[in-house]
XYZ file of C-alpha atoms in Angstrom:
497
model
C 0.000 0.000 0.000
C 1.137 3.802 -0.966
C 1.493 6.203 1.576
C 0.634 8.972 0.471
C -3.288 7.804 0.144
C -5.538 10.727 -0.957
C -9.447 11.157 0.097
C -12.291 12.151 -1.638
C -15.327 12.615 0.170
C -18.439 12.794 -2.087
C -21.018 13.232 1.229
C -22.239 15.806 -0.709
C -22.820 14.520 -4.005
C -23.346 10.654 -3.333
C -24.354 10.945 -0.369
C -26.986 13.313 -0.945
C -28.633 10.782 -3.353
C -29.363 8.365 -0.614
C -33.520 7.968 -0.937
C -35.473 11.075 1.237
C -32.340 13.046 1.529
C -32.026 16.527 0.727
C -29.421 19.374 2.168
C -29.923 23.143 1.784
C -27.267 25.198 0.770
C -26.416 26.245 3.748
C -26.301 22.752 5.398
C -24.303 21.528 2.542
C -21.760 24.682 3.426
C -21.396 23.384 7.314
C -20.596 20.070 6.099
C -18.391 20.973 3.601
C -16.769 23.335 6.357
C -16.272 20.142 8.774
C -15.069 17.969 5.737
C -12.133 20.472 5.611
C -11.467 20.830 8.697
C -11.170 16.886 8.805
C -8.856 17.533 6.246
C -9.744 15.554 3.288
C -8.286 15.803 0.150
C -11.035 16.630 -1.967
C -14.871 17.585 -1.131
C -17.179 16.868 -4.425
C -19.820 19.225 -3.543
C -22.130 18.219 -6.327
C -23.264 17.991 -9.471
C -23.688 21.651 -11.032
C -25.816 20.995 -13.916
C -28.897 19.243 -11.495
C -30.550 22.663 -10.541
C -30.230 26.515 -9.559
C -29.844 25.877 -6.197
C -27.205 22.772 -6.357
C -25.213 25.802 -8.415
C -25.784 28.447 -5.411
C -24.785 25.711 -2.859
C -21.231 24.465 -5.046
C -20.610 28.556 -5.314
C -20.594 28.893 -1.501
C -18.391 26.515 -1.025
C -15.874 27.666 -3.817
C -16.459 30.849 -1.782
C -15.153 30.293 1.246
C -11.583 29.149 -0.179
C -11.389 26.015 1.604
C -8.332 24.292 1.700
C -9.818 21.057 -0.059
C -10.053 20.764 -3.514
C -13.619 21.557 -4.501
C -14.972 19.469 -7.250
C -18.265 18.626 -9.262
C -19.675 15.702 -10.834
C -20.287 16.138 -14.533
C -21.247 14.217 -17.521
C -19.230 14.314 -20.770
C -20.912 16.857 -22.367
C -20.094 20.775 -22.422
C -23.213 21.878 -20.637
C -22.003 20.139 -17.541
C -18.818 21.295 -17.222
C -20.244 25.020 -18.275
C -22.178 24.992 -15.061
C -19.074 23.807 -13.509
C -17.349 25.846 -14.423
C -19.354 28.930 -13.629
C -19.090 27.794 -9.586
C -15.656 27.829 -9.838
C -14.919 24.603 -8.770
C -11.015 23.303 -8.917
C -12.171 19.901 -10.728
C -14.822 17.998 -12.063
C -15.579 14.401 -11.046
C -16.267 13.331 -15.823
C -18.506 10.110 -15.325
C -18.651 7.882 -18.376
C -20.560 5.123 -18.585
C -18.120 2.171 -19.790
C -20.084 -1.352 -19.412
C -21.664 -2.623 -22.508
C -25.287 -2.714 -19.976
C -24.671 1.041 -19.225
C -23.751 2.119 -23.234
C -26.664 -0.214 -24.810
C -29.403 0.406 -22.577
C -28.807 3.695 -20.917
C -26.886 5.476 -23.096
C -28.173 3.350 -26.512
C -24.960 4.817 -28.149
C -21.882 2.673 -29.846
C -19.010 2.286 -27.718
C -16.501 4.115 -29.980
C -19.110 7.234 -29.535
C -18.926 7.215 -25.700
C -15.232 7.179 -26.648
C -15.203 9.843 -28.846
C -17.546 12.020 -25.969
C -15.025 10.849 -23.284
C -12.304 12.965 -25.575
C -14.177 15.731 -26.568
C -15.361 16.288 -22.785
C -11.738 15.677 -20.725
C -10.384 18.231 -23.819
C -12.743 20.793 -23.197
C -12.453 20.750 -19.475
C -8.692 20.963 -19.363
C -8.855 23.546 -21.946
C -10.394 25.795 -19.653
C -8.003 25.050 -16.454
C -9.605 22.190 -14.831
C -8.349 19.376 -13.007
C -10.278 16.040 -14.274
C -11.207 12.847 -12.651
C -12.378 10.385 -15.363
C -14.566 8.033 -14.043
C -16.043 4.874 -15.592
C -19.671 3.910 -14.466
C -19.988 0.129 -13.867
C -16.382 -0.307 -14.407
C -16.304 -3.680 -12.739
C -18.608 -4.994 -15.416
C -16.538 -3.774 -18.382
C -14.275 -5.694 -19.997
C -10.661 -4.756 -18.849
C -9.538 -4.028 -22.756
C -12.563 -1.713 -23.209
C -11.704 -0.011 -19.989
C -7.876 0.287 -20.380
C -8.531 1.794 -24.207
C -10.974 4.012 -22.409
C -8.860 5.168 -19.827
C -5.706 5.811 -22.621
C -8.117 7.679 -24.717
C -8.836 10.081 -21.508
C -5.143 9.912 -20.401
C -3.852 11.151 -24.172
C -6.704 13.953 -24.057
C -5.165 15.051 -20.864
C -6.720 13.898 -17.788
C -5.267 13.935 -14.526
C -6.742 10.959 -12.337
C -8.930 8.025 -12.931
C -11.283 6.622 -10.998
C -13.281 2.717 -11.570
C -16.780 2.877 -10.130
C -17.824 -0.923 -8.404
C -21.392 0.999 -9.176
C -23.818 -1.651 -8.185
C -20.907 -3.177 -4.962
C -20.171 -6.117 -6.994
C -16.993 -6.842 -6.152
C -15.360 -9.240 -3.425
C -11.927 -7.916 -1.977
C -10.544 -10.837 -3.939
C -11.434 -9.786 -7.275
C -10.701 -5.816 -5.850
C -7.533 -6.583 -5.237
C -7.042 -7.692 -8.889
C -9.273 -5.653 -10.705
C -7.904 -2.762 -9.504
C -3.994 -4.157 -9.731
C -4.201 -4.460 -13.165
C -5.526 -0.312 -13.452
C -2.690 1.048 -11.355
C -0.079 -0.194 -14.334
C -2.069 2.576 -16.290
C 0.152 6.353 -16.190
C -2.538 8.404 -13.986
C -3.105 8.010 -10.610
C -5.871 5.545 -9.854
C -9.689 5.850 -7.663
C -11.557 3.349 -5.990
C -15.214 4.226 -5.622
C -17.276 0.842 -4.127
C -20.811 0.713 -3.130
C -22.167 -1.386 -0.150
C -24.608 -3.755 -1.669
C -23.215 -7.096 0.001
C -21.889 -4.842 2.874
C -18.357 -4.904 1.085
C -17.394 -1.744 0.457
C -14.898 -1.037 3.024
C -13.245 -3.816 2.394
C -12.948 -3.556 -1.371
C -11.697 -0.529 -0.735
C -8.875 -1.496 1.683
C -8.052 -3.939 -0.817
C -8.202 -2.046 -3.971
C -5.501 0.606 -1.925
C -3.586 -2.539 -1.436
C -3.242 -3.217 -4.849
C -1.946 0.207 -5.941
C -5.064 2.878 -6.282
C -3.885 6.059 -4.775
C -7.458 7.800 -3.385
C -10.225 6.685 -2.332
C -13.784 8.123 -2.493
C -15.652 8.031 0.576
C -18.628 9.655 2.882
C -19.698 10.087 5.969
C -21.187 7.554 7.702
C -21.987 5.615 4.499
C -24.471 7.524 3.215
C -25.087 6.822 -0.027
C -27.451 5.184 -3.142
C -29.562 2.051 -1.904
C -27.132 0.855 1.019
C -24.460 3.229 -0.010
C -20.637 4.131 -0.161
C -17.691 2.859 1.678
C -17.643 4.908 4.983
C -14.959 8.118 5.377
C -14.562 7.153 8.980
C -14.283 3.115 8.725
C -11.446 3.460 5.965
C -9.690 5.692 7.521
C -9.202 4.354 10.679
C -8.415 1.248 9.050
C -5.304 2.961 7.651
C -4.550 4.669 10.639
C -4.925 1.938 12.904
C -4.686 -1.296 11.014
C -2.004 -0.734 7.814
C -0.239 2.424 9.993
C -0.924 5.034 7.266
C -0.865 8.470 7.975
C -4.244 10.024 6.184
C -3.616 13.736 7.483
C -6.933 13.439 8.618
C -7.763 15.126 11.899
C -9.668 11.767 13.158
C -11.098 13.736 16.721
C -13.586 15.413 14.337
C -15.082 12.090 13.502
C -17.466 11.593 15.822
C -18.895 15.375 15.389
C -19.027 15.484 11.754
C -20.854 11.687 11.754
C -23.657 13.172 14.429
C -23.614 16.755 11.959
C -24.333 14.542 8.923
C -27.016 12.065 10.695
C -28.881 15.573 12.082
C -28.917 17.055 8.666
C -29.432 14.328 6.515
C -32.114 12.877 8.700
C -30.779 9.239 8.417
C -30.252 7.771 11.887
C -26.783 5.696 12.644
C -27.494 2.043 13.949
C -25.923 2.226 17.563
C -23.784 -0.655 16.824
C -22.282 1.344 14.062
C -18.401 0.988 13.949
C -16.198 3.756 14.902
C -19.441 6.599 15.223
C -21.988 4.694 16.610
C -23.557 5.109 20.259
C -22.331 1.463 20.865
C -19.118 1.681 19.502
C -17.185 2.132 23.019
C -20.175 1.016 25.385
C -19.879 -1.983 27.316
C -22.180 -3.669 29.374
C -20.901 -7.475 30.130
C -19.016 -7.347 33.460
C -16.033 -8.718 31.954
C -15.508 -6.761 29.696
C -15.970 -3.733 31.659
C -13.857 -4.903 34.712
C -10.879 -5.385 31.934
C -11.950 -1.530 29.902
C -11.386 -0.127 33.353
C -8.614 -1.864 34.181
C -6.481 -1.240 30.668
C -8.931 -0.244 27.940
C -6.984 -1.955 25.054
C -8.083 -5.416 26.391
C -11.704 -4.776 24.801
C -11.196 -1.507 22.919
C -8.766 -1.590 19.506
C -8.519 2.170 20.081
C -9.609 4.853 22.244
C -12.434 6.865 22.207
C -10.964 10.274 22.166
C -9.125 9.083 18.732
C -11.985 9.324 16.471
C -13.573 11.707 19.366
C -15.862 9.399 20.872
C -16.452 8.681 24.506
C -16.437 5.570 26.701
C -20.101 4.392 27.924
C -21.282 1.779 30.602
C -24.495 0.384 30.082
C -26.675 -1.075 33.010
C -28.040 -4.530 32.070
C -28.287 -8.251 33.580
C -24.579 -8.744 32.284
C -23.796 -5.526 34.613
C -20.960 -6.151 36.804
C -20.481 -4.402 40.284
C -17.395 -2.645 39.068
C -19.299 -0.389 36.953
C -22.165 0.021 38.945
C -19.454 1.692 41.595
C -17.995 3.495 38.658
C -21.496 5.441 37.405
C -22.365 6.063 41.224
C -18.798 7.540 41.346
C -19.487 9.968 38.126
C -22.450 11.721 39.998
C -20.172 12.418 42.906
C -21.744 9.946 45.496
C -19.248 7.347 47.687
C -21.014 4.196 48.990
C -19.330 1.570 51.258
C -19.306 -2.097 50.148
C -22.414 -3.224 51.658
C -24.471 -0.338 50.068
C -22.988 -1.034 46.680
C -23.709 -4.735 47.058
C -27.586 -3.819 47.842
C -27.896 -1.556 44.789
C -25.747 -4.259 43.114
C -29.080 -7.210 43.805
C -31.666 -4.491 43.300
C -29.907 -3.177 39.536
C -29.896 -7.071 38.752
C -33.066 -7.448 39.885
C -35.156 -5.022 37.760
C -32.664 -6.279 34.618
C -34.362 -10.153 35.229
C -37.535 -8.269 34.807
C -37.024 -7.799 31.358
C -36.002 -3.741 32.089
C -33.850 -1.775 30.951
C -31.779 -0.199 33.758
C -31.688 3.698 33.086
C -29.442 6.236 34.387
C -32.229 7.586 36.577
C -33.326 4.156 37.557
C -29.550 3.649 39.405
C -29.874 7.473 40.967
C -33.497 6.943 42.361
C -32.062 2.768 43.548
C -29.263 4.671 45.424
C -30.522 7.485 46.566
C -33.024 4.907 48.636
C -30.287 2.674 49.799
C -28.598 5.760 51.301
C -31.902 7.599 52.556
C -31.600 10.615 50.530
C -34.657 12.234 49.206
C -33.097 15.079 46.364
C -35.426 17.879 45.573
C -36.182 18.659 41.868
C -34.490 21.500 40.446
C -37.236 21.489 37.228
C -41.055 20.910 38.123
C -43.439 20.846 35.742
C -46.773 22.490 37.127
C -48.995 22.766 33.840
C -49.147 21.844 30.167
C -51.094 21.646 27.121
C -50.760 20.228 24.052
C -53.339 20.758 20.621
C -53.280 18.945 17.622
C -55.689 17.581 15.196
C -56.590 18.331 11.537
C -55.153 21.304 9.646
C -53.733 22.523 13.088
C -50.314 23.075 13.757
C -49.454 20.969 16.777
C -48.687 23.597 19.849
C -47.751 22.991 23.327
C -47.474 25.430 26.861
C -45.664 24.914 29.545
C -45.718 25.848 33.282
C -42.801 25.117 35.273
C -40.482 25.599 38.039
C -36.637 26.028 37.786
C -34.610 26.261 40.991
C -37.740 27.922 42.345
C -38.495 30.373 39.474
C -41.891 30.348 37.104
C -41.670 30.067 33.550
C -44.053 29.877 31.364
C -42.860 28.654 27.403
C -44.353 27.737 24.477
C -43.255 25.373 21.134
C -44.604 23.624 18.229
C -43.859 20.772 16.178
C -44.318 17.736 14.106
C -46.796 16.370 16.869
C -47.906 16.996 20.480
C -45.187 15.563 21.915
C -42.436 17.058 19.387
C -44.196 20.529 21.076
C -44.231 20.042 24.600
C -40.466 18.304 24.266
C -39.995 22.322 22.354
C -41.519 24.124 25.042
C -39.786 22.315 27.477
C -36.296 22.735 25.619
C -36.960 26.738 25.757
C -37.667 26.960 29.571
C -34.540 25.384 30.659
C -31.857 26.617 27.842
C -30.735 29.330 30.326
C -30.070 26.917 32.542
C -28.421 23.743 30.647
C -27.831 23.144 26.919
C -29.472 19.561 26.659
C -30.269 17.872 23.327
C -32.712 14.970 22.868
C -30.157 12.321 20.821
C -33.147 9.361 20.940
C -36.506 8.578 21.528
C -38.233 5.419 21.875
C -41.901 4.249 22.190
C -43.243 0.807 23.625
C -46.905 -0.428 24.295
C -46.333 -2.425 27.491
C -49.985 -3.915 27.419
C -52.311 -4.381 24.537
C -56.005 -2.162 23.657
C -56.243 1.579 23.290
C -55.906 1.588 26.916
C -52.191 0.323 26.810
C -49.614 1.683 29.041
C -46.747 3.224 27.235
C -43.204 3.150 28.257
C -41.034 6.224 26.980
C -37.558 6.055 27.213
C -35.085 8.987 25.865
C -31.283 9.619 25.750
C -30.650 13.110 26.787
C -26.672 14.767 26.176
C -25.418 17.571 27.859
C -21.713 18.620 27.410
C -20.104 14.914 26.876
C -22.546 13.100 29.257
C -25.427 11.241 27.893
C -27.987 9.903 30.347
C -30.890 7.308 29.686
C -34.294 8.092 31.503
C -37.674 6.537 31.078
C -41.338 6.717 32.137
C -44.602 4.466 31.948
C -47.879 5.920 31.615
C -51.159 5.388 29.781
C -50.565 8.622 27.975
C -48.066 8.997 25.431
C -47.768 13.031 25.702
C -47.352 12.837 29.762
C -44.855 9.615 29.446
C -42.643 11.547 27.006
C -42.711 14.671 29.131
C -42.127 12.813 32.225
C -39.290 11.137 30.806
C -37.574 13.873 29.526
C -38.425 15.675 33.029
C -36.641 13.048 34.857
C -33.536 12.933 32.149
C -33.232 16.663 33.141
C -33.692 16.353 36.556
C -30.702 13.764 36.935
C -28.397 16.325 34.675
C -29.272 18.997 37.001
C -28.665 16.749 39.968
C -25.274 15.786 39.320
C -24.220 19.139 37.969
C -25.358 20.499 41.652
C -22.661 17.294 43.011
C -20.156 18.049 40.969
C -19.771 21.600 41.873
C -19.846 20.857 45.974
């Protein structure tokens, strides 16, 4: 393997196209922002030629002189790399279509006329001062002749890189490893783009770098067509950590950029997600955790604050008394043995119940072992909630914060989006808490079921698990966010004793 890998991220070009997703210009400027920052190589911020606004977005980016090369997808014809060209991009991603599939029934042109376009197009764009990426579509179901006579025919016109598209993630690292062997022979520096279809596109990836290609295109979190691209913050951190490459990329921002891209794009991460997701550094067997505290390379292959991630302990029936001590600890509270070892039996005991052990379900368990009865620092006193046809859903709020009124307001997709809003408003002078999930569960059966609510709340780097059962789903979502507060508050008033 090189080392002197490149990366292109194409979050906002591929990864836009995943189905349901669509970023304003002004989202697609943060990202691109926290792509360079990251420091990849190049940010393809596009395609130019799909509409007015795609053009405005590209333009604000070009604006802001990034340190990233700025490029646009484009098709080999002159209209596309006009528009290109007018947002001042510093290359153009030239996609040509190169299996016989692609050229018969999409294109239904001759081969030797998508040649003859390929040409015309990588010409034209250098003639005007751009850098090109030639890129084959379907690439890994074109012949290898008809690609490398391709690829010549771009090279002779002038083009800088190339890039072979596994478009539908057909590939095995096997056949990666070859396929892509046999293209870094040709005089231009060589791209791997794979799509995830059989969940192989890291991999391919790894394995087509092995074998020679110098860059490789990327996005966050995966996003991407169908079950999209090869993830920016899997491959890298395989180089980093597995074939001891040196990316230049600034992996601490991972974990922020992944949770920017899932809040703007709309598509939730799986918590077992590797290297971003909630899961990826929580443990819950006893074991394990007993070893993480002990030396956290016997169950973690890196730490945390590499990819800027944190280290989370999660109460369950495989819960071992170490970490039970460990999350009493964090809040500021000191119990003897015998204390520990009666939260300890009643922790397990809720777990056999088929519960899931919150964070506020350990503070109220211990603050009864050791007789303490904490007042609440928020109270709600009243709330509304309306919703129904053709009206907006609204909320109100009453409450009481360290002993002072206030009164708030919200709206939002639902009644419980709004009175989670109003909520939100009357505390964010006192604590800047975020809502990261949500869950709903009927616990009994009928339209008279009980409903169990449990949320994740973050403040700072803490995030705390709270839950609440009632027959209403409005009151068990406010009362579980209520109680998620409440514990924040509470050990922020430890903490500072």
């Amino acid at each position: 393997m090189l080392d002197n890998i490149k990366i292109f991220d194409t979050t906002l070009r591929d990864g836009e196209q995943t189905p349901g997703v669509l970023i304003t210009s002004n989202e697609k400027l943060k990202i691109a922002l926290k792509l360079d920052e990251l420091g990849v190589d190049v940010i393809e911020a596009g395609s130019a030629i799909t509409s007015k606004g795609e053009q405005k977005s590209i333009k604000t980016i070009t604006e802001n002189n990034l340190d990233a090369e700025i490029c646009s997808f484009a098709r080999p014809v002159k209209v596309d790399i006009d528009t290109a060209l007018n947002c001042d991009v510093d290359s153009i991603h030239l996609v040509i279509p190169s299996s016989d599939l692609h050229i018969q029934y999409k294109l239904r042109k001759t081969r030797e006329q998508v040649e003859q376009m390929t040409v015309n197009a990588t010409e034209y764009a250098k003639s005007h001062g751009l850098i090109v990426e030639l890129s084959t579509e379907d690439a890994t179901r074109t012949s290898m002749d008809d690609l490398k006579r391709l690829y010549n025919l771009g090279i002779e016109a002038g083009a800088d890189r190339l890039c072979a598209c596994d478009t539908v993630g057909l590939l095995t690292p096997e056949k990666s490893y070859d396929f892509y062997k046999e293209l870094a022979t040709l005089s231009r520096p060589v791209s791997v783009h794979c799509h995830d279809d059989f969940g192989l596109a890291v991999a391919n990836t790894l394995m087509a770098l092995n074998a020679g290609a110098q860059q490789a295109h990327v996005t966050i979190n995966g996003l991407g067509e169908r079950a999209g691209n090869a993830s920016c913050e899997e491959v890298v951190m395989a180089l980093e950590t597995l074939y001891h490459i040196d990316t230049g990329i600034n992996t601490k921002l991972f974990y922020e950029i992944s949770h920017l891209v899932e809040t703007i794009s709309g598509v939730t991460l799986q918590s077992n997600k590797a290297i971003v997701g909630e899961n990826a550094f929580a443990h819950e067997s006893g074991i394990h955790a007993d070893g993480v505290l002990k030396k956290s390379e016997t169950y973690e292959p890196i730490k945390p604050e590499t990819v800027g991630h944190r280290r989370r302990f999660v109460l369950g029936k495989h819960v071992g008394k170490h970490v039970i001590n460990e999350k009493i600890k964090e809040t500021n509270t000191q119990v003897t043995e015998d204390e520990l070892d009666r939260i300890f039996k009643r922790v397990k005991s809720l777990s056999d119940m088929g519960k899931t052990v919150t964070d506020v379900d350990l503070q109220t368990i211990t603050d009864d072992i050791l007789h303490i009865n904490p007042e609440d620092s928020l109270i709600l006193e009243e709330y509304t909630t309306v919703s129904g046809n053709k009206v907006t859903p609204t909320a109100s709020v009453k409450v009481n914060i360290n002993n002072k009124e206030k009164i708030e307001a919200g709206v939002g997709v639902g009644p419980v989006d709004a009175a989670i809003e109003a909520i939100q408003k009357s505390i964010k002078d006192t604590a800047d808490i975020t809502l990261e999930e949500y869950h709903v569960d009927a616990v009994t059966g009928g339209t008279d079921a009980l409903i169990d609510v449990l949320v994740k709340l973050k403040h700072e780097d803490k995030v705390i698990t709270a839950r609440s059962t009632e027959p209403d789903v409005i009151l068990a979502s406010v009362e579980a966010y209520l109680k998620g507060v409440n514990k924040i508050l509470t050990d922020d008033k430890k903490m500072r004793k």
